[in-house]
Amino acid sequence: MRLGDKNFMINIFKTTACEPTRFAGPWSGWTHCLSGSLAIVIACGILSNPAQTTAQTLASGDVVSAVVDPGNPSVTVPWSFSGISIEYPDAFRFVGKTSGQINPALVQLLKNLSLGNGAAMLRIGGNSTDESWWNPDNLAKPLGVSFNIIPRDLTNIGRVAEQSNGQVIWGLNLGHNDPALAIELARAIGSNQYNPAVRTAFFEVGNEPDYYPGHVHYTDPVTGAVVYMRSADYSFSQYSNEYGTFAQSLQSTLGAAAVPLSGPAFTSYQYMQYLPTLLDENAGAINAVTYHRYPLNVCGKNPGDSDYPTVSQILADQYSYSIAEGVKGFAAEANSRGLPLRISEMNTVACGGADGVSNVFASALWGTDMLFELARVGVKGTHMHTISGGYYSPFKFALSTESGSEVYTPTVYPLYYGQLLFAQATANEAKLLPVSKTASGNVKIWATRDNKGVTRIVALNKDLGASGNARIQISGTYPAATLVQLSGSSAYARTGLTLAGQTFDGTMDGKPLGTYTSSSVAPSNGTYVFSLPKSSAAMLTIPPGTPAQVATRIDTGSPSTYADPSGNLWLADQYADAGTVRTKTITTTGSYPNQLFQTYRYGQTFTYRVPVPNGNYKVNLYFVEPYFGSASSPNDGRTGCTDRRVFDISVNAQATADNVDVCKLAGGADKQLRLSYTTNETSDSLSIKFDSSPAVGGKDQAIISAIELIKQD
């Protein structure tokens, strides 16, 4: 999007942040909040990430203490996850203005982001998508078209993609409402005449069509009237019909295989909520789902305004974790249909960025965190937007021809450092690892393990005031680790940033300058400790070691991970198909951590299906009677608990325990009970069924407080 192009949103979608609003549609039950004028789908009041909280105690001098579980990797960071989005006219300038002469610094900056996990993917487009056309013959531009696309442009963009080993998402003009414009450009791109067709990932149909009613199309040369791309009453139904018409025209003319299409490139929840309908109505015509996200905006605002974005805001978890949570449902919808969802345009602040926010070190810390959060919720790719006239670009280029040839001098901005740190932390097809942490300030911990067995821990201190030690515990036996720092003089620093002692200030070729600097951190009893100053980041790289016993532990009913006193990490409740979760303060007796019994899942019949490697397992199930006869339930009117709650347990569809009465077996309410069984897993998913239905002679509701699966071979 161009600077100021979203000012009209203020009047269309203005509301109070976290004002409950409900929409008709397939997800009408969702509540959303608005940040200024940009919709963010969250639960009102969410400001922090519950998946990174626990009850650990901080040692003196620590700013964060965390436990990492290397034995339970979860999401694989997708191939070519972190990419770049460039407006058409900027792309023409950035790649090279002479046919065949490519900007080597751009190629190098893209290569820097490619570390064994796919090349950085380019997305060409933005508002310029709907203002461009294929014009190899230099014809007069029609009204509403501002930019010509000529053979040199396609050739040079294609060569940049080829030299960086990446692919391109090309924006097709939907705003002009003439399929012929899209067809001609797609035909040229797919012809192999100007660039290798294999370098095309998708064609993105239009740019933010949900805002067409406020996007100026042209000014009538006769009347002087301003004509917008669509009328004020433009609706989702009209858009869906237009998309279908365009897709049919493109596919019937060029062949479906030749034009892999993506969309809808919406940026508002008001339209994106209808994603299931769009995919149903255009089945086979959408090969990838695209969505645009900006956590803050300066649309219609000026520095000094009370609602002008700040560094404190962009560092707050609300603008990373909650943004990802708002995307989570859409990613799940796309993934359920076998479609990837890419955030094809994103950055810190919409409408060109905010000076002093989008172009300072804080944006680097936000960028790393935001990319991890989006990977966590199932997004398949991202593209940080860049534009010459804005403040939020990862990099820009100055062009000189004084020497008789094109010389491009890059300026690399803080956001790029954040992207680079993420790329290094997710190298070699890395998977995210569970983390449990306690912090005294705004600190996030992310952990990965790659396909070579290397573990990387990223510590992000987004706090403007709290400094101290980071204390990272990892189960198993591991050697000394290597530590690198991402630092600047402050969160407000524009230059002088370093990653591993190197900087891009003054680079001419896109490579960092200076000596690579790292330090060695030796573990003590499986714990690594290092300094984490305020407004900084660090990455700890741990070579392959000897993991602790392979185990999957689930603190059932709990919304967050928990590290017990032995350093075992219990995952937040997951993998259950039914039942209800509850948190209740209970003082239990027994030898196991009391924390495990503060939450539980109950129901007549429910099953946990836990993904685990095949093999022999010891299954430990933890129980307590939290209601009947419990001191925590003085009003239940009964003092006894025996024969009140009875249920069966099956492990891997084999009857394991009949008529389990927790109270009777434990000797009373509030007393801990562990039942242990063994099983052989051969299907990569170990199932545990709890059944208190009348059909099996059960009573009341089955219950479980914690599950522990320990691999025996």
XYZ file of C-alpha atoms in Angstrom:
713
model
C 0.000 0.000 0.000
C 1.155 3.535 -0.596
C 1.573 6.212 2.008
C -1.795 7.587 3.058
C -3.889 5.298 0.878
C -5.962 4.076 3.811
C -7.099 7.374 5.297
C -10.671 6.586 4.323
C -10.720 3.615 6.698
C -11.020 5.957 9.661
C -14.604 6.718 8.759
C -15.503 3.209 7.622
C -14.243 1.068 10.476
C -13.600 3.451 13.380
C -14.390 1.878 16.728
C -13.049 1.555 20.241
C -10.291 -0.993 20.787
C -11.700 -4.231 22.192
C -15.282 -3.197 21.605
C -17.250 -6.452 21.210
C -18.714 -6.565 17.727
C -20.407 -9.490 16.024
C -20.848 -10.066 12.348
C -23.173 -12.260 10.372
C -21.397 -14.935 8.430
C -19.680 -18.268 8.824
C -17.755 -17.139 11.920
C -20.465 -14.945 13.404
C -19.596 -16.071 16.914
C -16.160 -14.477 16.817
C -15.543 -11.274 18.704
C -13.041 -8.858 17.250
C -11.218 -5.769 18.323
C -9.973 -2.919 16.219
C -6.617 -1.245 16.567
C -7.370 2.186 15.162
C -8.956 1.189 11.894
C -7.392 -2.210 11.276
C -9.338 -5.254 12.376
C -7.524 -7.639 14.682
C -9.366 -10.842 15.521
C -8.641 -11.522 19.179
C -10.427 -12.234 22.389
C -10.877 -8.850 24.023
C -8.428 -8.375 26.846
C -5.690 -10.710 25.554
C -2.394 -8.881 25.946
C 0.048 -11.712 26.527
C 0.851 -15.186 25.336
C -0.469 -17.806 27.781
C 1.576 -20.485 26.054
C 4.745 -18.810 27.404
C 3.731 -18.447 31.044
C 4.196 -20.741 34.012
C 4.785 -20.688 37.731
C 8.597 -20.887 37.731
C 10.518 -18.777 40.219
C 13.086 -16.275 39.009
C 16.529 -16.365 40.579
C 18.060 -13.117 41.755
C 19.369 -11.121 38.807
C 17.333 -13.006 36.223
C 15.045 -11.255 33.779
C 13.741 -14.557 32.407
C 13.888 -18.238 33.304
C 12.782 -20.837 30.771
C 12.615 -24.578 30.273
C 12.884 -25.962 26.736
C 11.625 -29.423 25.815
C 13.744 -30.768 22.930
C 11.858 -34.060 22.831
C 8.512 -32.721 21.631
C 8.998 -30.632 18.496
C 5.786 -29.258 17.066
C 5.334 -27.022 14.012
C 7.895 -27.240 11.230
C 8.732 -23.740 10.044
C 7.549 -23.823 6.413
C 9.884 -23.676 3.452
C 10.479 -20.106 2.187
C 8.611 -18.681 5.155
C 10.159 -15.213 5.403
C 9.913 -13.168 2.209
C 9.709 -9.640 0.872
C 6.861 -7.658 -0.725
C 7.730 -4.829 -3.125
C 5.456 -2.432 -4.999
C 5.668 -2.710 -8.790
C 7.440 0.637 -9.423
C 9.919 -0.042 -6.607
C 10.569 -3.523 -7.941
C 11.441 -2.041 -11.336
C 13.997 0.235 -9.651
C 15.330 -2.295 -7.165
C 16.062 -5.144 -9.582
C 17.863 -3.054 -12.191
C 16.800 -0.562 -14.812
C 18.917 -1.959 -17.632
C 17.894 -5.212 -19.250
C 20.210 -7.971 -18.138
C 21.998 -5.856 -15.508
C 20.803 -7.086 -12.122
C 21.185 -5.357 -8.770
C 23.619 -7.719 -6.987
C 22.968 -6.218 -3.552
C 19.275 -7.149 -3.765
C 20.187 -10.705 -4.700
C 22.572 -10.917 -1.748
C 20.045 -9.515 0.752
C 17.575 -12.174 -0.379
C 20.213 -14.901 -0.161
C 20.999 -13.855 3.409
C 17.479 -14.928 4.377
C 17.883 -18.369 2.774
C 19.570 -20.701 5.244
C 18.606 -24.260 4.420
C 14.899 -23.566 4.733
C 13.977 -22.294 1.293
C 14.804 -19.113 -0.576
C 13.134 -15.823 0.250
C 10.007 -15.454 -1.893
C 9.223 -12.126 -3.562
C 5.728 -10.733 -3.782
C 5.438 -7.982 -6.396
C 2.455 -5.764 -5.759
C 0.542 -3.640 -3.324
C -1.675 -0.746 -4.264
C 0.315 -0.610 -7.502
C -1.137 -4.018 -8.444
C -4.432 -2.367 -9.375
C -2.713 0.542 -11.127
C -0.424 -1.432 -13.468
C -0.710 -3.104 -16.863
C 1.408 -5.017 -19.363
C 2.435 -2.453 -21.991
C 5.344 -3.675 -24.132
C 4.329 -1.351 -26.998
C 4.249 1.843 -24.928
C 0.604 2.556 -25.637
C -1.223 5.411 -23.962
C -2.261 4.355 -20.466
C -5.998 4.060 -19.811
C -7.562 6.047 -16.986
C -6.733 4.471 -13.655
C -3.427 2.954 -14.795
C -0.265 4.615 -13.524
C 2.487 2.085 -14.183
C 3.663 0.341 -17.326
C 5.136 -3.137 -17.077
C 7.565 -3.814 -19.914
C 9.705 -6.810 -20.957
C 12.803 -5.515 -19.159
C 10.914 -5.508 -15.863
C 9.804 -9.118 -16.142
C 13.245 -10.210 -17.291
C 15.083 -8.547 -14.434
C 12.643 -9.628 -11.731
C 12.870 -13.170 -13.075
C 16.665 -13.074 -13.027
C 16.736 -11.818 -9.454
C 14.489 -14.729 -8.489
C 16.698 -17.120 -10.435
C 19.942 -15.860 -8.912
C 18.499 -15.953 -5.395
C 16.881 -19.342 -6.151
C 13.487 -17.985 -5.149
C 10.010 -17.610 -6.573
C 7.636 -14.717 -7.191
C 4.010 -13.918 -6.396
C 2.811 -11.521 -9.105
C -0.067 -9.112 -8.478
C -2.765 -9.022 -11.183
C -4.941 -5.952 -11.710
C -8.479 -6.622 -10.462
C -9.250 -3.014 -9.580
C -9.603 -1.973 -13.229
C -12.320 -4.625 -13.553
C -11.102 -5.801 -16.942
C -9.901 -9.427 -17.104
C -7.977 -8.650 -20.265
C -5.376 -6.685 -18.283
C -4.754 -9.632 -15.991
C -4.719 -12.116 -18.854
C -2.116 -10.221 -20.866
C 0.256 -9.833 -17.920
C -0.155 -13.453 -16.822
C 0.421 -14.618 -20.401
C 3.652 -12.623 -20.617
C 4.915 -13.910 -17.273
C 4.074 -17.513 -18.086
C 5.444 -17.483 -21.617
C 9.089 -18.165 -20.630
C 9.999 -15.430 -23.098
C 10.934 -12.882 -20.467
C 11.520 -14.888 -17.299
C 11.450 -18.568 -16.313
C 7.848 -19.574 -15.655
C 9.114 -21.997 -13.016
C 9.966 -18.966 -10.875
C 6.277 -18.068 -10.559
C 4.718 -19.278 -7.320
C 1.266 -17.679 -7.654
C -0.638 -14.838 -9.213
C -2.382 -12.696 -6.577
C -5.694 -11.374 -7.920
C -6.080 -7.755 -6.842
C -4.835 -5.956 -3.760
C -7.063 -5.384 -0.737
C -10.327 -5.388 -2.696
C -12.201 -4.957 0.584
C -10.992 -1.336 0.439
C -11.807 -0.667 -3.212
C -14.629 1.725 -2.220
C -11.984 4.059 -0.786
C -9.241 3.483 -3.361
C -9.170 6.330 -5.865
C -9.237 4.898 -9.372
C -8.840 8.131 -11.328
C -10.019 11.712 -11.597
C -12.362 12.323 -14.515
C -10.474 14.648 -16.911
C -13.695 16.317 -18.028
C -15.701 16.764 -14.859
C -12.913 16.626 -12.291
C -14.920 14.087 -10.327
C -13.025 11.514 -8.277
C -13.859 7.969 -9.372
C -13.241 5.129 -6.903
C -12.487 1.531 -7.832
C -15.864 0.391 -6.559
C -19.048 2.001 -5.274
C -19.624 2.607 -1.579
C -22.072 -0.328 -1.372
C -19.552 -2.828 -2.747
C -20.010 -6.144 -0.932
C -18.261 -9.437 -0.349
C -20.751 -11.165 -2.662
C -19.844 -8.795 -5.470
C -16.168 -9.417 -4.860
C -16.590 -13.200 -4.867
C -18.458 -13.034 -8.172
C -15.754 -10.792 -9.668
C -13.018 -13.144 -8.502
C -14.828 -16.090 -10.065
C -15.212 -14.239 -13.360
C -11.533 -13.279 -13.426
C -10.377 -16.755 -12.489
C -12.539 -18.363 -15.147
C -11.264 -15.943 -17.802
C -7.637 -16.529 -16.834
C -7.900 -20.297 -16.597
C -9.983 -20.778 -19.740
C -7.629 -18.579 -21.758
C -4.264 -19.689 -20.413
C -5.023 -23.041 -18.776
C -5.511 -23.651 -15.079
C -2.045 -25.152 -14.643
C -0.431 -22.045 -16.128
C -2.076 -19.611 -13.708
C -1.913 -20.743 -10.072
C -4.073 -18.121 -8.376
C -4.031 -16.700 -4.874
C -6.339 -14.407 -2.968
C -8.280 -12.733 -1.564
C -5.522 -10.360 -0.329
C -8.008 -8.845 2.114
C -6.817 -6.721 5.011
C -10.031 -6.427 7.030
C -11.833 -8.974 9.148
C -15.144 -7.696 7.796
C -14.409 -9.462 4.508
C -11.962 -12.140 5.656
C -14.606 -13.679 7.927
C -16.243 -15.013 4.759
C -13.179 -17.031 3.755
C -15.043 -20.385 3.928
C -17.724 -19.026 1.600
C -15.127 -17.644 -0.796
C -13.317 -20.973 -0.954
C -16.575 -22.863 -1.451
C -17.756 -20.561 -4.249
C -14.383 -20.586 -5.998
C -13.241 -24.146 -5.401
C -10.357 -24.981 -7.718
C -9.757 -21.319 -8.530
C -7.772 -20.439 -5.396
C -4.457 -22.243 -5.016
C -3.238 -20.223 -2.034
C -4.914 -17.932 0.481
C -3.398 -14.492 1.038
C -4.107 -11.996 3.785
C -2.554 -8.650 4.783
C -1.731 -7.664 8.373
C -0.524 -4.466 10.040
C -0.807 -4.226 13.845
C -0.836 -0.403 13.913
C -1.606 2.421 11.511
C -0.904 6.096 10.906
C -3.824 6.548 8.543
C -4.973 10.154 8.956
C -2.684 10.673 11.963
C 0.214 13.017 12.631
C 3.161 12.812 15.025
C 2.056 14.160 18.368
C -1.502 12.879 18.064
C -2.647 10.921 21.101
C -3.227 7.819 18.981
C -0.011 8.018 16.967
C 1.883 4.684 17.176
C 4.680 4.338 19.721
C 7.649 2.071 20.323
C 6.005 0.767 23.493
C 3.024 -0.348 21.447
C 4.927 -2.193 18.749
C 6.868 -4.052 21.448
C 3.730 -5.077 23.354
C 2.602 -8.681 23.002
C -0.793 -7.425 21.855
C 0.797 -6.505 18.541
C 2.464 -9.851 17.882
C 0.791 -12.696 19.779
C -2.732 -11.311 19.406
C -2.201 -10.538 15.723
C -1.201 -14.174 15.179
C -4.206 -15.401 17.154
C -6.400 -13.353 14.830
C -4.918 -15.161 11.836
C -5.027 -18.619 13.412
C -8.595 -19.487 12.399
C -8.037 -18.447 8.795
C -4.830 -20.500 8.594
C -6.686 -23.518 9.962
C -9.472 -23.052 7.403
C -6.985 -22.872 4.548
C -4.885 -25.773 5.824
C -7.984 -27.954 6.219
C -8.518 -27.586 2.477
C -4.903 -28.287 1.592
C -4.205 -24.621 0.812
C -1.327 -22.561 2.213
C -2.070 -19.223 3.825
C 0.565 -16.551 3.273
C 0.581 -13.106 4.828
C 1.517 -11.612 1.478
C 1.824 -8.086 2.865
C 2.728 -7.122 6.415
C 4.744 -4.646 8.400
C 4.684 -2.595 11.570
C 2.410 0.359 10.785
C -0.039 0.752 7.881
C -0.117 3.804 5.615
C 3.630 3.980 5.104
C 4.913 3.335 8.609
C 5.644 5.635 11.535
C 8.903 7.555 11.783
C 10.613 6.630 15.026
C 8.726 3.325 15.255
C 8.913 1.466 11.942
C 12.524 2.432 11.239
C 14.124 1.865 14.652
C 15.547 -1.122 16.497
C 12.202 -1.904 18.146
C 10.918 -2.997 14.739
C 13.648 -5.678 14.571
C 12.532 -7.176 17.887
C 8.904 -7.031 16.753
C 9.786 -8.613 13.407
C 11.483 -11.679 14.882
C 8.684 -12.218 17.377
C 5.945 -11.680 14.785
C 7.446 -14.232 12.415
C 7.682 -16.854 15.160
C 4.096 -16.182 16.229
C 2.768 -16.563 12.687
C 4.686 -19.801 12.182
C 3.212 -21.050 15.458
C -0.392 -20.636 14.264
C 0.055 -22.407 10.934
C 0.797 -19.582 8.503
C 2.872 -20.893 5.576
C 4.685 -17.730 4.539
C 5.115 -14.004 5.100
C 6.213 -10.964 3.117
C 7.511 -7.777 4.760
C 6.347 -4.881 2.616
C 8.699 -2.217 1.325
C 7.957 1.092 -0.349
C 10.212 3.985 -1.312
C 8.089 6.716 0.250
C 7.493 5.031 3.598
C 9.302 4.378 6.860
C 8.762 0.636 7.140
C 11.049 -0.915 4.531
C 13.523 -3.692 5.362
C 15.850 -2.099 2.812
C 15.994 0.473 0.011
C 18.460 1.317 -2.765
C 20.032 4.456 -4.171
C 20.985 4.249 -7.861
C 23.978 5.993 -9.405
C 24.961 5.873 -13.096
C 27.900 8.282 -12.929
C 30.375 5.511 -13.674
C 28.516 4.589 -16.840
C 26.939 1.543 -15.254
C 24.298 1.065 -12.605
C 25.626 1.138 -9.053
C 23.115 0.324 -6.320
C 23.847 1.376 -2.759
C 21.637 -0.374 -0.229
C 20.340 1.091 2.999
C 19.395 -1.686 5.383
C 16.857 -0.836 8.076
C 16.395 -2.429 11.516
C 13.462 -4.629 10.449
C 15.772 -6.613 8.180
C 17.929 -7.582 11.172
C 14.831 -9.094 12.762
C 14.115 -11.103 9.642
C 17.723 -12.276 9.509
C 17.710 -13.405 13.147
C 14.544 -15.407 12.485
C 16.124 -16.977 9.382
C 19.186 -18.033 11.366
C 17.060 -19.432 14.183
C 14.899 -21.517 11.829
C 17.610 -22.809 9.488
C 17.642 -26.349 8.141
C 13.925 -27.165 8.312
C 13.689 -26.343 11.990
C 10.735 -27.257 14.186
C 9.416 -25.186 17.065
C 10.000 -26.578 20.544
C 7.764 -26.162 23.597
C 8.898 -23.452 25.984
C 7.842 -22.648 29.528
C 9.055 -19.346 30.954
C 8.694 -16.787 33.681
C 9.920 -13.236 33.126
C 10.153 -10.055 35.141
C 9.439 -7.967 32.061
C 8.396 -8.130 28.432
C 10.603 -11.063 27.396
C 9.840 -13.841 24.898
C 11.696 -17.123 24.421
C 11.507 -19.165 21.216
C 13.237 -22.486 20.601
C 13.827 -24.660 17.536
C 15.525 -27.915 16.617
C 16.733 -28.433 13.042
C 17.199 -31.526 10.908
C 20.802 -31.838 12.088
C 19.849 -31.997 15.751
C 20.972 -28.433 16.499
C 18.867 -26.571 19.048
C 18.570 -22.785 18.909
C 17.107 -20.583 21.618
C 16.088 -17.011 20.788
C 15.639 -14.652 23.717
C 13.845 -11.398 22.891
C 13.980 -8.740 25.579
C 11.329 -6.313 24.351
C 11.271 -4.516 27.673
C 12.394 -0.880 27.670
C 13.649 -1.009 31.252
C 14.315 -4.528 32.543
C 17.764 -6.073 32.110
C 19.222 -9.196 33.671
C 20.237 -12.771 33.039
C 18.434 -15.278 30.865
C 18.424 -18.743 32.440
C 17.618 -21.530 29.965
C 17.206 -25.134 31.090
C 17.118 -27.971 28.568
C 16.608 -31.607 29.505
C 19.410 -33.945 28.545
C 23.178 -33.669 28.282
C 24.471 -31.002 25.911
C 27.858 -29.376 25.221
C 28.795 -25.725 25.390
C 26.655 -23.443 23.240
C 27.473 -20.463 21.048
C 25.847 -17.135 21.869
C 25.328 -14.215 19.484
C 23.665 -10.906 20.294
C 21.351 -8.624 18.304
C 21.825 -5.196 19.782
C 21.507 -1.467 19.297
C 22.158 1.533 21.485
C 18.454 1.571 22.414
C 15.042 0.525 21.125
C 14.975 3.866 19.301
C 18.277 3.365 17.449
C 18.090 3.819 13.678
C 21.674 2.803 12.872
C 24.553 1.141 14.659
C 22.747 -2.188 14.985
C 24.811 -5.368 15.099
C 24.002 -9.051 14.806
C 26.881 -11.246 15.960
C 29.042 -8.114 15.944
C 28.333 -7.389 12.287
C 26.404 -4.509 10.766
C 24.856 -3.619 7.423
C 25.639 0.066 7.898
C 27.766 1.038 4.924
C 27.392 -2.231 3.035
C 27.672 -1.946 -0.721
C 27.008 -5.552 -1.684
C 24.350 -6.677 0.814
C 26.835 -8.576 2.965
C 27.363 -7.624 6.619
C 30.502 -5.741 7.603
C 32.764 -6.446 10.561
C 34.052 -9.510 12.333
C 31.579 -12.214 13.287
C 31.536 -12.239 17.081
C 30.199 -14.916 19.369
C 30.877 -16.272 22.834
C 30.787 -19.717 24.395
C 28.289 -20.534 27.144
C 28.887 -23.752 29.083
C 25.900 -25.389 30.780
C 25.726 -26.074 34.493
C 23.409 -28.955 35.357
C 21.685 -28.548 32.013
C 21.206 -24.796 32.438
C 22.676 -22.027 30.281
C 22.923 -18.508 31.730
C 23.755 -15.372 29.774
C 23.181 -11.626 29.953
C 20.108 -10.183 28.243
C 20.099 -6.370 28.377
C 16.932 -4.352 27.874
C 15.852 -3.871 24.252
C 18.044 -6.610 22.853
C 17.963 -10.161 21.563
C 20.260 -13.147 21.745
C 20.479 -16.534 20.064
C 21.966 -19.554 21.790
C 23.027 -22.331 19.411
C 23.390 -25.716 21.118
C 25.117 -28.530 19.186
C 23.562 -32.003 19.193
C 23.766 -33.710 22.562
C 22.163 -36.587 24.391
C 18.475 -35.883 24.976
C 16.821 -36.892 28.167
C 14.361 -39.743 28.160
C 11.820 -39.217 25.385
C 8.531 -38.299 27.015
C 5.380 -36.371 26.246
C 3.713 -34.765 29.234
C 0.371 -32.956 29.193
C -0.981 -30.838 32.032
C -4.603 -31.563 31.149
C -6.996 -28.651 31.423
C -4.142 -26.154 31.606
C -3.932 -23.255 29.130
C -0.155 -22.997 29.533
C 2.972 -25.096 29.723
C 4.432 -25.920 33.128
C 7.960 -26.812 34.192
C 7.994 -29.010 37.285
C 10.754 -28.866 39.934
C 12.655 -31.626 38.119
C 12.752 -29.596 34.923
C 10.178 -31.720 33.100
C 8.016 -29.679 30.752
C 4.281 -30.359 30.825
C 2.489 -29.135 27.709
C -0.696 -27.105 27.771
C -3.855 -29.161 27.328
C -4.233 -30.435 23.764
C -5.141 -33.475 21.631
C -8.537 -34.129 23.311
C -11.674 -34.575 21.205
C -14.330 -33.709 23.829
C -14.874 -32.867 27.474
C -14.592 -29.672 29.488
C -11.512 -28.122 31.085
C -11.499 -26.457 34.482
C -9.078 -24.670 36.773
C -9.651 -25.013 40.517
C -7.480 -24.182 43.497
C -6.923 -27.457 45.363
C -4.468 -28.399 48.073
C -3.563 -32.009 47.382
C -1.532 -34.562 49.288
C 0.984 -36.805 47.568
C 4.501 -36.866 46.129
C 3.783 -35.174 42.812
C 3.777 -31.390 42.128
C 0.559 -29.835 43.402
C 0.482 -27.620 40.280
C -0.466 -30.614 38.110
C -3.750 -31.045 39.958
C -4.987 -27.449 39.710
C -6.486 -28.092 36.275
C -8.297 -31.050 34.794
C -10.518 -32.253 31.949
C -13.813 -33.982 32.662
C -16.714 -35.387 30.644
C -18.771 -38.496 30.084
C -16.635 -39.714 27.199
C -13.503 -38.171 25.700
C -10.277 -39.361 24.088
C -6.766 -37.971 23.911
C -4.913 -38.837 20.697
C -1.297 -37.858 21.261
C 1.166 -37.902 18.347
C 4.273 -39.828 19.406
C 6.985 -41.865 17.668
C 6.230 -45.567 17.406
C 7.571 -47.759 20.184
C 6.900 -49.107 23.651
C 5.507 -46.642 26.185
C 4.823 -46.387 29.862
C 1.566 -44.476 30.299
C 1.243 -42.597 33.594
C -2.166 -41.059 34.351
C -2.556 -38.618 37.248
C -5.830 -38.050 39.092
C -7.352 -36.360 42.092
C -10.991 -36.119 43.215
C -11.512 -32.337 43.119
C -15.210 -32.151 43.949
C -16.966 -34.923 45.853
C -15.811 -34.699 49.439
C -13.134 -32.137 48.544
C -12.156 -29.373 50.961
C -12.288 -27.089 47.927
C -16.029 -27.826 47.507
C -17.594 -27.208 50.936
C -21.020 -26.625 49.435
C -21.468 -29.884 47.570
C -23.507 -31.145 50.535
C -21.694 -34.452 50.841
C -18.770 -35.633 52.878
C -18.093 -38.931 51.118
C -16.680 -39.444 47.638
C -16.468 -43.209 47.158
C -18.654 -44.626 44.389
C -19.590 -41.164 43.189
C -17.356 -40.978 40.093
C -16.662 -44.208 38.197
C -15.238 -44.655 34.696
C -13.290 -46.966 32.389
C -9.942 -46.330 30.700
C -8.807 -47.735 27.336
C -5.305 -47.279 25.910
C -4.940 -47.731 22.155
C -8.471 -49.185 21.994
C -7.574 -51.878 24.516
C -9.549 -52.004 27.776
C -7.015 -51.078 30.433
C -8.907 -50.267 33.628
C -12.512 -51.018 34.567
C -14.609 -49.107 37.079
C -11.917 -46.646 38.134
C -13.001 -44.874 41.337
C -10.344 -42.227 41.999
C -11.579 -41.491 45.510
C -11.569 -45.141 46.507
C -8.169 -45.892 44.998
C -6.537 -42.771 46.420
C -8.124 -43.122 49.859
C -10.176 -39.943 49.749
C -10.686 -36.632 47.993
C -7.779 -34.209 47.385
C -5.330 -37.152 47.410
C -3.078 -37.723 44.420
C -3.319 -40.942 42.418
C -1.106 -42.253 39.622
C -2.120 -45.238 37.496
C 0.487 -46.739 35.164
C 0.142 -48.963 32.114
C 2.307 -50.102 29.203
C 1.485 -50.193 25.511
C 3.118 -50.605 22.124
C 2.434 -47.764 19.708
C 2.498 -48.511 15.960
C 0.359 -45.757 14.399
C 2.229 -42.585 15.488
C -0.742 -41.578 17.671
C -1.302 -43.008 21.138
C -4.960 -42.862 22.227
C -6.352 -42.808 25.764
C -10.137 -42.999 26.186
C -12.029 -42.081 29.342
C -15.635 -43.338 29.528
C -18.169 -42.884 32.328
C -21.258 -43.549 30.210
C -24.073 -45.779 31.532
C -23.246 -48.281 28.802
C -20.059 -49.257 30.670
C -21.546 -48.894 34.139
C -20.009 -45.487 34.716
C -21.144 -42.766 37.096
C -20.988 -38.979 36.808
C -18.035 -37.619 34.749
C -14.675 -39.177 33.946
C -11.724 -36.985 34.936
C -7.976 -36.649 34.318
C -5.412 -34.204 35.763
C -2.237 -35.062 33.816
C -0.901 -37.508 31.235
C 2.695 -38.724 30.924
C 3.912 -40.929 28.060
C 7.472 -42.219 28.517
C 9.179 -44.080 25.672
C 10.828 -47.269 26.883
C 13.012 -48.110 23.865
